mmCIF file with all atom_site columns, C-alpha atoms in Angstrom:
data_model
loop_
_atom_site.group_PDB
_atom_site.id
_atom_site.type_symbol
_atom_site.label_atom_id
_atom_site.label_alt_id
_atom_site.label_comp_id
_atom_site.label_asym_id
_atom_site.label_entity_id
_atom_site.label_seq_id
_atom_site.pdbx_PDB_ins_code
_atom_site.Cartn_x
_atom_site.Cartn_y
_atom_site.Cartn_z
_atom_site.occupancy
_atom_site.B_iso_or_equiv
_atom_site.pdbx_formal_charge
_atom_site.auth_seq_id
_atom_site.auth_comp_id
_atom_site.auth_asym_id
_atom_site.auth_atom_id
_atom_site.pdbx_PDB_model_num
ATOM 1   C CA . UNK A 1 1   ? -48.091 26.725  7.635   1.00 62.00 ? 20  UNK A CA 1
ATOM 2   C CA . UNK A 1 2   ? -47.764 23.009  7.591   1.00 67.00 ? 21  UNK A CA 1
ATOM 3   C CA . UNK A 1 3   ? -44.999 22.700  5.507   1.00 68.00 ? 22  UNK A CA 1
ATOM 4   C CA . UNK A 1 4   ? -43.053 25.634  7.662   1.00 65.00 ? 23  UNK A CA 1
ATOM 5   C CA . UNK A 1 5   ? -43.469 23.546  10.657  1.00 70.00 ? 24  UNK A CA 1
ATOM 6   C CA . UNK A 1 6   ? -42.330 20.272  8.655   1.00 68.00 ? 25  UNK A CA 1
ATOM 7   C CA . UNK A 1 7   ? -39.133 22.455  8.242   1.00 66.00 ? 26  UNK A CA 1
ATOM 8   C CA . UNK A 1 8   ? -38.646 23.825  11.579  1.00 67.00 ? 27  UNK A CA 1
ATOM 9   C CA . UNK A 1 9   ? -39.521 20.080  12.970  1.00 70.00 ? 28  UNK A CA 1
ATOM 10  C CA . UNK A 1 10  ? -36.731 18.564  10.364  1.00 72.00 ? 29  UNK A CA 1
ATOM 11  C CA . UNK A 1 11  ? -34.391 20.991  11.004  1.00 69.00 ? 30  UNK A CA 1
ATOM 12  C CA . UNK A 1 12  ? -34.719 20.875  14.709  1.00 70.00 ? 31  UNK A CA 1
ATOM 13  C CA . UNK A 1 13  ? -34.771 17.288  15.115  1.00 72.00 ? 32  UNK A CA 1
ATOM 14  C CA . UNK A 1 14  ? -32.853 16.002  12.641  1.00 72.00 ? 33  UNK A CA 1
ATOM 15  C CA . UNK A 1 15  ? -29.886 18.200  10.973  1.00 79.00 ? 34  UNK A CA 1
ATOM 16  C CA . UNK A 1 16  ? -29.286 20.419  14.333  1.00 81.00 ? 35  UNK A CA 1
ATOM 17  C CA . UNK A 1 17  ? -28.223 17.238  16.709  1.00 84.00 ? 36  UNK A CA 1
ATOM 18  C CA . UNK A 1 18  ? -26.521 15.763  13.212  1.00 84.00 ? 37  UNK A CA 1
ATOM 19  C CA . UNK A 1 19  ? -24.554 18.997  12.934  1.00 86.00 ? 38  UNK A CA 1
ATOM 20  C CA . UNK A 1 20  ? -23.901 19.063  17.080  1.00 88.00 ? 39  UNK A CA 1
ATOM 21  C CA . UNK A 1 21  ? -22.501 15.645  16.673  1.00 88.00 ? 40  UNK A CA 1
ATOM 22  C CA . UNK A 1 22  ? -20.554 16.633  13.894  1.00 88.00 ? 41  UNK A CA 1
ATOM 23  C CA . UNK A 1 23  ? -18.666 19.653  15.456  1.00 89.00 ? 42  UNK A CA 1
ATOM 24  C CA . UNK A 1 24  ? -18.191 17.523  18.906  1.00 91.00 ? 43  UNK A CA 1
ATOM 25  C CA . UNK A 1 25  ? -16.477 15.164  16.762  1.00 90.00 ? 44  UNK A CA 1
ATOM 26  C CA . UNK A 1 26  ? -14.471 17.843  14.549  1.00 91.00 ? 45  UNK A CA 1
ATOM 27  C CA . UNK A 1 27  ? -13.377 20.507  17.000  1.00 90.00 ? 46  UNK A CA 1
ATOM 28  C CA . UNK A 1 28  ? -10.821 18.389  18.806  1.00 90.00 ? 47  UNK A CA 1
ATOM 29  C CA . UNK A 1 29  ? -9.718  16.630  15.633  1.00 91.00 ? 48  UNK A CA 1
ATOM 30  C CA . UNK A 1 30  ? -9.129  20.073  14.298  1.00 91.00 ? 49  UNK A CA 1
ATOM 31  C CA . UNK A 1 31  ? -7.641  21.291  17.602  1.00 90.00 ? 50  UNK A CA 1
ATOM 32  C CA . UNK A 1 32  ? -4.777  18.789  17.487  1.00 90.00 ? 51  UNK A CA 1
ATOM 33  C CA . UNK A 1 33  ? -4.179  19.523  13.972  1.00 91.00 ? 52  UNK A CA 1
ATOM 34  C CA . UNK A 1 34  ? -3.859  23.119  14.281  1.00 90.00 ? 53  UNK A CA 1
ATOM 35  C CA . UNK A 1 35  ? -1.562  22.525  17.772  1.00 89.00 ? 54  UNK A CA 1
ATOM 36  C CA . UNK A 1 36  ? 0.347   20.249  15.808  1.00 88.00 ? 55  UNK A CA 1
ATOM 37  C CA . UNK A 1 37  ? 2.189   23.544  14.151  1.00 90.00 ? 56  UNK A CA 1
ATOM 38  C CA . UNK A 1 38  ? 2.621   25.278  17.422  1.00 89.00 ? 57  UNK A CA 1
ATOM 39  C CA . UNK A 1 39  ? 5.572   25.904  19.528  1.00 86.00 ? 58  UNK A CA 1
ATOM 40  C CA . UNK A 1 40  ? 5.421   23.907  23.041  1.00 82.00 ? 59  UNK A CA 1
ATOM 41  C CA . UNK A 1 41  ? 5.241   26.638  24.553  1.00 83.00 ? 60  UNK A CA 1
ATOM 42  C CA . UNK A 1 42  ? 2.163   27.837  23.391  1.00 85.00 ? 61  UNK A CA 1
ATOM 43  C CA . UNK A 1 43  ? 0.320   24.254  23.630  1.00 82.00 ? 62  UNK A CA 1
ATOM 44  C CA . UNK A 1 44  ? 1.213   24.699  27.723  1.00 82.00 ? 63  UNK A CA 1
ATOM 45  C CA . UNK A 1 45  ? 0.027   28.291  28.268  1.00 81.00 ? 64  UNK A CA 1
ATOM 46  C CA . UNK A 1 46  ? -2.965  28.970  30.082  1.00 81.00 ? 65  UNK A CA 1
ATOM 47  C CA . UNK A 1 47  ? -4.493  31.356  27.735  1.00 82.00 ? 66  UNK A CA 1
ATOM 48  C CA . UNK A 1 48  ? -4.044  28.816  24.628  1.00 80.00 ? 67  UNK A CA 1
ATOM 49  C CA . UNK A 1 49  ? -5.218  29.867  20.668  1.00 83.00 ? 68  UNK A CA 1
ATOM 50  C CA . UNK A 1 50  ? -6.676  27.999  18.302  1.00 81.00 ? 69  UNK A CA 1
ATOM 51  C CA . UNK A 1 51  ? -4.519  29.476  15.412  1.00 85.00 ? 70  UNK A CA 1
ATOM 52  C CA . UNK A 1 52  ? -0.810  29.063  16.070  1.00 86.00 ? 71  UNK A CA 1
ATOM 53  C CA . UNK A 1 53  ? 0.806   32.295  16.574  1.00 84.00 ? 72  UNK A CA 1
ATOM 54  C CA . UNK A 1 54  ? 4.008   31.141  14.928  1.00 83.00 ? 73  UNK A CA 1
ATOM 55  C CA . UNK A 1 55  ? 3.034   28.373  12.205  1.00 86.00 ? 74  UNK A CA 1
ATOM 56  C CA . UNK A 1 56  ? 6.504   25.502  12.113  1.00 84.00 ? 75  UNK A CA 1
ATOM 57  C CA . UNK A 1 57  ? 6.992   22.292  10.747  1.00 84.00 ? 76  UNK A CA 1
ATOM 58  C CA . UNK A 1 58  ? 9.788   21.414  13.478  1.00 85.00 ? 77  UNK A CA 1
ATOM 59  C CA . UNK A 1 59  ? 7.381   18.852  15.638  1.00 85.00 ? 78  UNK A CA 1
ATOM 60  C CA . UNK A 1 60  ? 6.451   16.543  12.349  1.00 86.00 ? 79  UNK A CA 1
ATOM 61  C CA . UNK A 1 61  ? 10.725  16.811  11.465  1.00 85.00 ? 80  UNK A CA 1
ATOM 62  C CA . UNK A 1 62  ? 11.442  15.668  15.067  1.00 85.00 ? 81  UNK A CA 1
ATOM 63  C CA . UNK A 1 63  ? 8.674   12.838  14.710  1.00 85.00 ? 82  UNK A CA 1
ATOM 64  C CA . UNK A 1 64  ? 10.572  11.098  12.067  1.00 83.00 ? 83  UNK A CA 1
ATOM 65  C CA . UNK A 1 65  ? 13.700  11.287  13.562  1.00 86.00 ? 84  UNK A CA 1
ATOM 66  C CA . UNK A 1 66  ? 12.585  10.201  16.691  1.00 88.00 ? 85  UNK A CA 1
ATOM 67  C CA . UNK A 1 67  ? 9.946   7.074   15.779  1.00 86.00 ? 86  UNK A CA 1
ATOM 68  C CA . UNK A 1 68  ? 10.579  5.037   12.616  1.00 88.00 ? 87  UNK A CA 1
ATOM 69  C CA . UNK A 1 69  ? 6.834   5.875   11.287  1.00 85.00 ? 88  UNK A CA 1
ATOM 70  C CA . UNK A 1 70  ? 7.799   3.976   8.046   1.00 86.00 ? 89  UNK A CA 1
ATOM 71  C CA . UNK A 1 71  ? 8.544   1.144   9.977   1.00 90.00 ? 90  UNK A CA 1
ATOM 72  C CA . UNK A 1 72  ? 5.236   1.059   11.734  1.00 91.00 ? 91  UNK A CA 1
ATOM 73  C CA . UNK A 1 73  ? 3.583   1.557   8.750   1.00 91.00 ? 92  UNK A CA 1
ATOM 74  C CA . UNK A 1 74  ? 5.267   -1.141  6.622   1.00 93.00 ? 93  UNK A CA 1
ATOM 75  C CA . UNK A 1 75  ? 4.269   -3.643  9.822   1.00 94.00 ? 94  UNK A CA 1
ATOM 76  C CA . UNK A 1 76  ? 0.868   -2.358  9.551   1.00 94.00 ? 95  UNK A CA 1
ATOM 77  C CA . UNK A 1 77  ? 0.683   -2.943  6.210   1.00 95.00 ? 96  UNK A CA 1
ATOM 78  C CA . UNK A 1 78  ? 1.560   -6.427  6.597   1.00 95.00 ? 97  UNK A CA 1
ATOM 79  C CA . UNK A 1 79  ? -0.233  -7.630  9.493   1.00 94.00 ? 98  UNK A CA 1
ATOM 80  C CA . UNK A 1 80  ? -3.844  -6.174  7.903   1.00 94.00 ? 99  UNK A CA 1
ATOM 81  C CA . UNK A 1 81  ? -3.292  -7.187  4.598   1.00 95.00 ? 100 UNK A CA 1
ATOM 82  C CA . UNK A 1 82  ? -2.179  -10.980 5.483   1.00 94.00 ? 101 UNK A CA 1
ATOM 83  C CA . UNK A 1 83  ? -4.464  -11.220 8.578   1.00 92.00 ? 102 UNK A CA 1
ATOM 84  C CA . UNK A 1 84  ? -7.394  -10.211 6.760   1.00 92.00 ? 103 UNK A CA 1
ATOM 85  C CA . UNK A 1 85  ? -6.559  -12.398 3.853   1.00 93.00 ? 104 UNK A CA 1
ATOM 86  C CA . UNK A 1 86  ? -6.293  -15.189 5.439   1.00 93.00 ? 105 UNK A CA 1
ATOM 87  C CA . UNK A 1 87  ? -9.255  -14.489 8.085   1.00 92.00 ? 106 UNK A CA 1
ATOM 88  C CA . UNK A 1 88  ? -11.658 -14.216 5.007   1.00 89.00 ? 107 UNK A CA 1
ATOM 89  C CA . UNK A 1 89  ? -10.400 -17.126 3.395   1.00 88.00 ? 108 UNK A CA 1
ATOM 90  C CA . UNK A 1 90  ? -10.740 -19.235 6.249   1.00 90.00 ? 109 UNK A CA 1
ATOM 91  C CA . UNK A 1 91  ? -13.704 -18.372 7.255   1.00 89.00 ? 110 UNK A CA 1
ATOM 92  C CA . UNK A 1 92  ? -15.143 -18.611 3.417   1.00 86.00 ? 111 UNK A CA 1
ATOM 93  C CA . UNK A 1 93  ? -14.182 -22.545 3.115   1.00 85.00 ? 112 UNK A CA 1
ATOM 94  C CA . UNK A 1 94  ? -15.636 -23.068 7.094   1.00 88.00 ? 113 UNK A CA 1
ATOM 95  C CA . UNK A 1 95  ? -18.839 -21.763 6.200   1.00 88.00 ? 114 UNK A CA 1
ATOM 96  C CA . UNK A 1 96  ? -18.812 -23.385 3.322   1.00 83.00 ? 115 UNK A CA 1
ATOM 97  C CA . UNK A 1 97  ? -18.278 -26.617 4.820   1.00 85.00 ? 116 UNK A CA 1
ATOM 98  C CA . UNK A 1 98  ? -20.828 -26.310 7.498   1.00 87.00 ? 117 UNK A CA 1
ATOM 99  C CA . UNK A 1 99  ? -23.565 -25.264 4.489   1.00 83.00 ? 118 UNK A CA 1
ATOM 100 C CA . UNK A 1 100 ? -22.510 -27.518 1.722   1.00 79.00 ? 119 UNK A CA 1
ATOM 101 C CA . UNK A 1 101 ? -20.650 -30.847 3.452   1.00 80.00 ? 120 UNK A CA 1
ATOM 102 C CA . UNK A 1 102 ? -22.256 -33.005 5.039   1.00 82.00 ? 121 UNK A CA 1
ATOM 103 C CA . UNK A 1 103 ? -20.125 -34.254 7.839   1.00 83.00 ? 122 UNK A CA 1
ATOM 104 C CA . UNK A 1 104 ? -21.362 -35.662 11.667  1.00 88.00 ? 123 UNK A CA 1
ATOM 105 C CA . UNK A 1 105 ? -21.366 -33.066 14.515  1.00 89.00 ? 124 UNK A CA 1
ATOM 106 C CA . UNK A 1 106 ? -22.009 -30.456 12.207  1.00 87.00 ? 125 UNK A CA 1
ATOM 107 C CA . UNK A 1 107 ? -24.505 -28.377 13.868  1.00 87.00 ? 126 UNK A CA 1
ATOM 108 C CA . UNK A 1 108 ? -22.590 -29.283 17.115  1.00 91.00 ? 127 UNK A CA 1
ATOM 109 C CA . UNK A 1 109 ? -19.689 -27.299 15.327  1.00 90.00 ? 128 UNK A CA 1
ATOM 110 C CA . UNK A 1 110 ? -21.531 -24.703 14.549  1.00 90.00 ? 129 UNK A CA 1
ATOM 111 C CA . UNK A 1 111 ? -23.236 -24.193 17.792  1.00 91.00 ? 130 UNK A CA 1
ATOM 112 C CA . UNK A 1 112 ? -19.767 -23.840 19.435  1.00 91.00 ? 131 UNK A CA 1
ATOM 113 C CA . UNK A 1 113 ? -18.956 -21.037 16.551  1.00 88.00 ? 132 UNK A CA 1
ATOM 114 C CA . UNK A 1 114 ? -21.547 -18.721 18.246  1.00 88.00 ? 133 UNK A CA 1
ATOM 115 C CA . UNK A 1 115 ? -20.872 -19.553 22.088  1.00 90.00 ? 134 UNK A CA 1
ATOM 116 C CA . UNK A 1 116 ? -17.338 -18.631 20.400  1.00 86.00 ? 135 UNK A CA 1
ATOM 117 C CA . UNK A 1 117 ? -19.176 -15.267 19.672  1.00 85.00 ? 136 UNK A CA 1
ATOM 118 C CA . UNK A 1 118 ? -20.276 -14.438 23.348  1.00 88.00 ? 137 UNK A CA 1
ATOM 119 C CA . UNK A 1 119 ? -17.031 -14.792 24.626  1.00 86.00 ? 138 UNK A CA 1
ATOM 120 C CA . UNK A 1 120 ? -15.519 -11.206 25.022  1.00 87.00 ? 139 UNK A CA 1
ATOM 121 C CA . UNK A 1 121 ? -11.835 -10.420 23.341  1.00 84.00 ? 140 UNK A CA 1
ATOM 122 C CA . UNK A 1 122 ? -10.779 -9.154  27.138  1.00 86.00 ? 141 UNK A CA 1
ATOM 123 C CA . UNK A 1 123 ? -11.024 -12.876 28.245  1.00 89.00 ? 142 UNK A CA 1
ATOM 124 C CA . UNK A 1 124 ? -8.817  -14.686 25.444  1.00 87.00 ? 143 UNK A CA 1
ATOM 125 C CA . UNK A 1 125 ? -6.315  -11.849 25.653  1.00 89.00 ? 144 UNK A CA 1
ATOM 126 C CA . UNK A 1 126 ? -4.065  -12.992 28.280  1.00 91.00 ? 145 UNK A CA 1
ATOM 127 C CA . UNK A 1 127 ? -4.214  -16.806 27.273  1.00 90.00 ? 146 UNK A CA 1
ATOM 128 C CA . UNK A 1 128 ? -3.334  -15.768 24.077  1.00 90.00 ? 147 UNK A CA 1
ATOM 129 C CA . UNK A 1 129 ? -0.431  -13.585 24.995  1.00 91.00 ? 148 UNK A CA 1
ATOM 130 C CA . UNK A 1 130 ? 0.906   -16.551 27.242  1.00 93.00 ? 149 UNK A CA 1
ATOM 131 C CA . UNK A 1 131 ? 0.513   -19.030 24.001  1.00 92.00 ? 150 UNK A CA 1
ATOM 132 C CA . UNK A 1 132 ? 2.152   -17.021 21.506  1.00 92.00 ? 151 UNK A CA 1
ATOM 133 C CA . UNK A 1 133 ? 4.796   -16.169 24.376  1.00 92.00 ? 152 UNK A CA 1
ATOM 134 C CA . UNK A 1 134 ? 5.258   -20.084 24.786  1.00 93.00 ? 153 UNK A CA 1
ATOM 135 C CA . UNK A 1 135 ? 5.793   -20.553 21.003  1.00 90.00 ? 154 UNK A CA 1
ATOM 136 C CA . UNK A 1 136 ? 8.195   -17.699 20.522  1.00 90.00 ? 155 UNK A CA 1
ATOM 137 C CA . UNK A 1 137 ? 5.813   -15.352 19.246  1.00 89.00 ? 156 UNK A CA 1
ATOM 138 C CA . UNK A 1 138 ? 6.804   -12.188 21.357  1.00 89.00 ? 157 UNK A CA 1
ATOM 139 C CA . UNK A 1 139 ? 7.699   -9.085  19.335  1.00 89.00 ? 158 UNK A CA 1
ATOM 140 C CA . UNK A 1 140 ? 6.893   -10.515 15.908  1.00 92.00 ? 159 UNK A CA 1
ATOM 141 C CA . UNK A 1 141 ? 4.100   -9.978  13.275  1.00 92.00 ? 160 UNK A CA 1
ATOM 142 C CA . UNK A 1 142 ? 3.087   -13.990 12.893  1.00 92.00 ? 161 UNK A CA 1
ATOM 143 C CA . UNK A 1 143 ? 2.509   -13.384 16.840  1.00 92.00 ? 162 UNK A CA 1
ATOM 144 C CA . UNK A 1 144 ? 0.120   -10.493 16.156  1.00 91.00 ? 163 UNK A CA 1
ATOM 145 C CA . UNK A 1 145 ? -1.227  -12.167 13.161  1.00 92.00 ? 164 UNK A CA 1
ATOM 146 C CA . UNK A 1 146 ? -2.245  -15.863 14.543  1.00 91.00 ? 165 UNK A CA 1
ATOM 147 C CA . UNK A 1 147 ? -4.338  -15.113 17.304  1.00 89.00 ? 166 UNK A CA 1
ATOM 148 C CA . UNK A 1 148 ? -6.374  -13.283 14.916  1.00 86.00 ? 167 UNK A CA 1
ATOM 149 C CA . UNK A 1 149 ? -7.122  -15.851 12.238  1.00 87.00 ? 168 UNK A CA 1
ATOM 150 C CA . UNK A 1 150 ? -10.156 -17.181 13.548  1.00 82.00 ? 169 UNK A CA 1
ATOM 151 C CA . UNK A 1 151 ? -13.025 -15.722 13.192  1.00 84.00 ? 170 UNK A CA 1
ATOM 152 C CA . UNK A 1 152 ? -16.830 -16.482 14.560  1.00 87.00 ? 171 UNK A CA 1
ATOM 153 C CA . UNK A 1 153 ? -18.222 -13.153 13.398  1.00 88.00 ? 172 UNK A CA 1
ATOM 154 C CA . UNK A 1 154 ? -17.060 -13.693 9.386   1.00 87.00 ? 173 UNK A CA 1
ATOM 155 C CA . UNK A 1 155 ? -18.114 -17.389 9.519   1.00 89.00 ? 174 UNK A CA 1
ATOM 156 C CA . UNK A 1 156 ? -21.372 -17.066 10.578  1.00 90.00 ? 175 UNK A CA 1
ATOM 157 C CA . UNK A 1 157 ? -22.282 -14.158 7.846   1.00 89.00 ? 176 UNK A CA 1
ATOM 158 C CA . UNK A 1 158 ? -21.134 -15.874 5.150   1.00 87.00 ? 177 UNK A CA 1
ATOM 159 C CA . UNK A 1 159 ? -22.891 -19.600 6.784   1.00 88.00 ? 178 UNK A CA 1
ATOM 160 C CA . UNK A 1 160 ? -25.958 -17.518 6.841   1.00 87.00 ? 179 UNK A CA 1
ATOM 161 C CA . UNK A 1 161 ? -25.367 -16.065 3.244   1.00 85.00 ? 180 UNK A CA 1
ATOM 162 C CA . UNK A 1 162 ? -24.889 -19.642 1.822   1.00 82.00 ? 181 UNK A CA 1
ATOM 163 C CA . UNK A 1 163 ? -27.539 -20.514 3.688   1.00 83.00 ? 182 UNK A CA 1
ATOM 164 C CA . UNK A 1 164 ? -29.983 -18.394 1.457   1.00 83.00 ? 183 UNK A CA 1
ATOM 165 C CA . UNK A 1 165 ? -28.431 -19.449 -2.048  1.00 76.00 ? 184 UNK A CA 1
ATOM 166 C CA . UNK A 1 166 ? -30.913 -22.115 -4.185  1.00 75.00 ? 185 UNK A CA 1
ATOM 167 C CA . UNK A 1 167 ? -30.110 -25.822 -3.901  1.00 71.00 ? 186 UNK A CA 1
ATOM 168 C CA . UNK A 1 168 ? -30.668 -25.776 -7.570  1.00 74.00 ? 187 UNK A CA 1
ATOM 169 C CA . UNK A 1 169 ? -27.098 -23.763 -8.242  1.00 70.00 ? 188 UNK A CA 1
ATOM 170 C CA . UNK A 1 170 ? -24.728 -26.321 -6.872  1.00 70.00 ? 189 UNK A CA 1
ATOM 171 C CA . UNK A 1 171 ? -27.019 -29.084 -7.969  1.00 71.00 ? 190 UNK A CA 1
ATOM 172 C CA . UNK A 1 172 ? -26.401 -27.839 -11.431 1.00 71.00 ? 191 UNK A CA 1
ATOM 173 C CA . UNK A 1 173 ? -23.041 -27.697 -10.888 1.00 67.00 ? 192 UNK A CA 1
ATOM 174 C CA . UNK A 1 174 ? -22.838 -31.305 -9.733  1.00 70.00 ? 193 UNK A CA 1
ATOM 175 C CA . UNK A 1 175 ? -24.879 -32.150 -12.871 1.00 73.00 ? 194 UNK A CA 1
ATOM 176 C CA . UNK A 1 176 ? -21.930 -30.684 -15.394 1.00 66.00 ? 195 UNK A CA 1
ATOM 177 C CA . UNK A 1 177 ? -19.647 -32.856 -13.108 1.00 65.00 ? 196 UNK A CA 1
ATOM 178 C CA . UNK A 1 178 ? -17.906 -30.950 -10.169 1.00 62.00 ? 197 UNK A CA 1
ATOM 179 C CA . UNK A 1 179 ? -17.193 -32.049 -7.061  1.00 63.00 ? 198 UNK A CA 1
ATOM 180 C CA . UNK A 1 180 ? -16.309 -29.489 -3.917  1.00 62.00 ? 199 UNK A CA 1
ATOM 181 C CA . UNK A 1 181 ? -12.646 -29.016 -5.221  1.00 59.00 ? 200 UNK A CA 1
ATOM 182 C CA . UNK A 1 182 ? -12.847 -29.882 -8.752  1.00 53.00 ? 201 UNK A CA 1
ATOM 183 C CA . UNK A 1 183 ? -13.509 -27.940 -12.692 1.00 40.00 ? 202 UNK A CA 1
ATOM 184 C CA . UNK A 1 184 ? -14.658 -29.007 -15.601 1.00 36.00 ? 203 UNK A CA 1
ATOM 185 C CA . UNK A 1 185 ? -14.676 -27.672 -18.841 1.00 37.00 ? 204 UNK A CA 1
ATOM 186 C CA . UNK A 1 186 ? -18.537 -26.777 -18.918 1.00 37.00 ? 205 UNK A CA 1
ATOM 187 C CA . UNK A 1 187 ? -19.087 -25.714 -15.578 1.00 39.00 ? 206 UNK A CA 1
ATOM 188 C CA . UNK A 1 188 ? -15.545 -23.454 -15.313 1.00 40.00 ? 207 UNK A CA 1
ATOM 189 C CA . UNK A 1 189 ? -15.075 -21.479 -12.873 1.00 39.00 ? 208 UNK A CA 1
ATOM 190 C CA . UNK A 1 190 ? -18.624 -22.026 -11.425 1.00 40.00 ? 209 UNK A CA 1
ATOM 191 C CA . UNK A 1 191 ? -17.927 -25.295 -10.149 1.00 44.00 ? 210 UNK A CA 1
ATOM 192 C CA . UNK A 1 192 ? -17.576 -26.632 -6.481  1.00 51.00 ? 211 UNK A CA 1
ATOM 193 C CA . UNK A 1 193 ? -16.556 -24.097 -3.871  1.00 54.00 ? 212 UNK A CA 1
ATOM 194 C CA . UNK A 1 194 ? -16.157 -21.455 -6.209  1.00 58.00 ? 213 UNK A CA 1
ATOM 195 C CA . UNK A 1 195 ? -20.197 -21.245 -7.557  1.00 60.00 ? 214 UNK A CA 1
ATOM 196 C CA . UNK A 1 196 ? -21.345 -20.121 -4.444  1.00 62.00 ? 215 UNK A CA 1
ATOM 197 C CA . UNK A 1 197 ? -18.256 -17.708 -3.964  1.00 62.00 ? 216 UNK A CA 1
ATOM 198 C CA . UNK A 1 198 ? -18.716 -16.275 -7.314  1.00 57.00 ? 217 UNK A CA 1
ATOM 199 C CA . UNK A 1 199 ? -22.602 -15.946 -7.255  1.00 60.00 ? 218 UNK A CA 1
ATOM 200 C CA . UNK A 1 200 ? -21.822 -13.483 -3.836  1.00 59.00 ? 219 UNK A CA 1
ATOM 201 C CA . UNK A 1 201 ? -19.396 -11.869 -5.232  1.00 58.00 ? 220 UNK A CA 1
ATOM 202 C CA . UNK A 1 202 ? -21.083 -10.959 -8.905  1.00 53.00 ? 221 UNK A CA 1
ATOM 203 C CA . UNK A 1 203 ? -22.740 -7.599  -8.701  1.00 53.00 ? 222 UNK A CA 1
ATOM 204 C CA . UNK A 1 204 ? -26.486 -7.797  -9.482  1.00 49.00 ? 223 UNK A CA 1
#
């Protein structure tokens, strides 16, 4: 009797609101899908279906002749893979610098990194726009790109990782001889920067 009720109680609270969320997610995603191969006329009628009545291909044909969706996508393409490249790297050798360098008005620095995180997007957006407007930015991908580049959010996880490695890995890295920016033949690719990149990066 117990274990019925464990079921009933799992099933009820637990995989009936999962599956509730699930089709209040779905259904409209699958409504647009299926109206996407209906005539117009039968998207505006006031007794609609959710099958199409007469199945065409004609509104995806008139899409690419009427936006350039390769276009778009290309510029997508660009702007993620180059802002998010150089977001992570910048972020990486900031955080790596506020763990690892010892430098005056560091904590200062850092401190200002998460007021930086309390500030909502909505209130940089216009002064942003106006910048990039002043420097020629409008209607180009460096414009959508730049105000992007900095980021609080990345630099603080990966300050906070560093944070946890042992002193004893970059001290033994400084014992074979490296320096923040430098290799040596014994330490390789563990030394300076990279020993704390490539310890977070290893799996296990």
């Amino acid at each position: 009797m117990r274990k019925v009720t464990a079921v009933v109680g799992t099933v009820l609270g637990g995989y009936l609101p999962l599956l509730l969320t699930v089709l209040v997610v779905f259904l409209p995603l699958l409504w647009m899908m299926l109206s996407s191969f209906k005539q117009p006329s039968e998207i505006t009628t006031l007794t609609p279906s959710l099958l199409p009545e007469q199945p065409t291909g004609e509104n995806y044909a008139e899409v690419l002749d009427r936006v350039p969706l390769l276009l778009f996508f290309r510029n997508s393409l660009i702007v993620t893979v180059v802002g998010s490249t150089v977001k992570v790297v910048l972020a990486l050798l900031t955080a790596y610098a506020l763990v690892f360098i010892r430098f005056p008005f560091k904590n200062v620095i850092f401190v200002l990194i998460l007021v930086a995180l309390m500030v909502p997007p909505q209130v940089s957006m216009l002064p942003n726009y106006l910048t990039i407007s002043s420097l020629g930015g409008r209607n180009t991908l460096w414009g959508i790109i730049l105000p992007g580049l900095g980021t609080a959010f990345g630099t603080f996880l990966l300050r906070q990782h560093f944070k946890t490695l042992p002193p004893s890995l970059l001290e033994a890295a400084e014992m074979d001889g490296a320096g923040h920016s430098s290799t040596t033949p014994g330490c390789r690719t563990w030394a300076g920067w990279r020993c704390p990149v490539a310890t977070s990066t290893s799996p296990g």
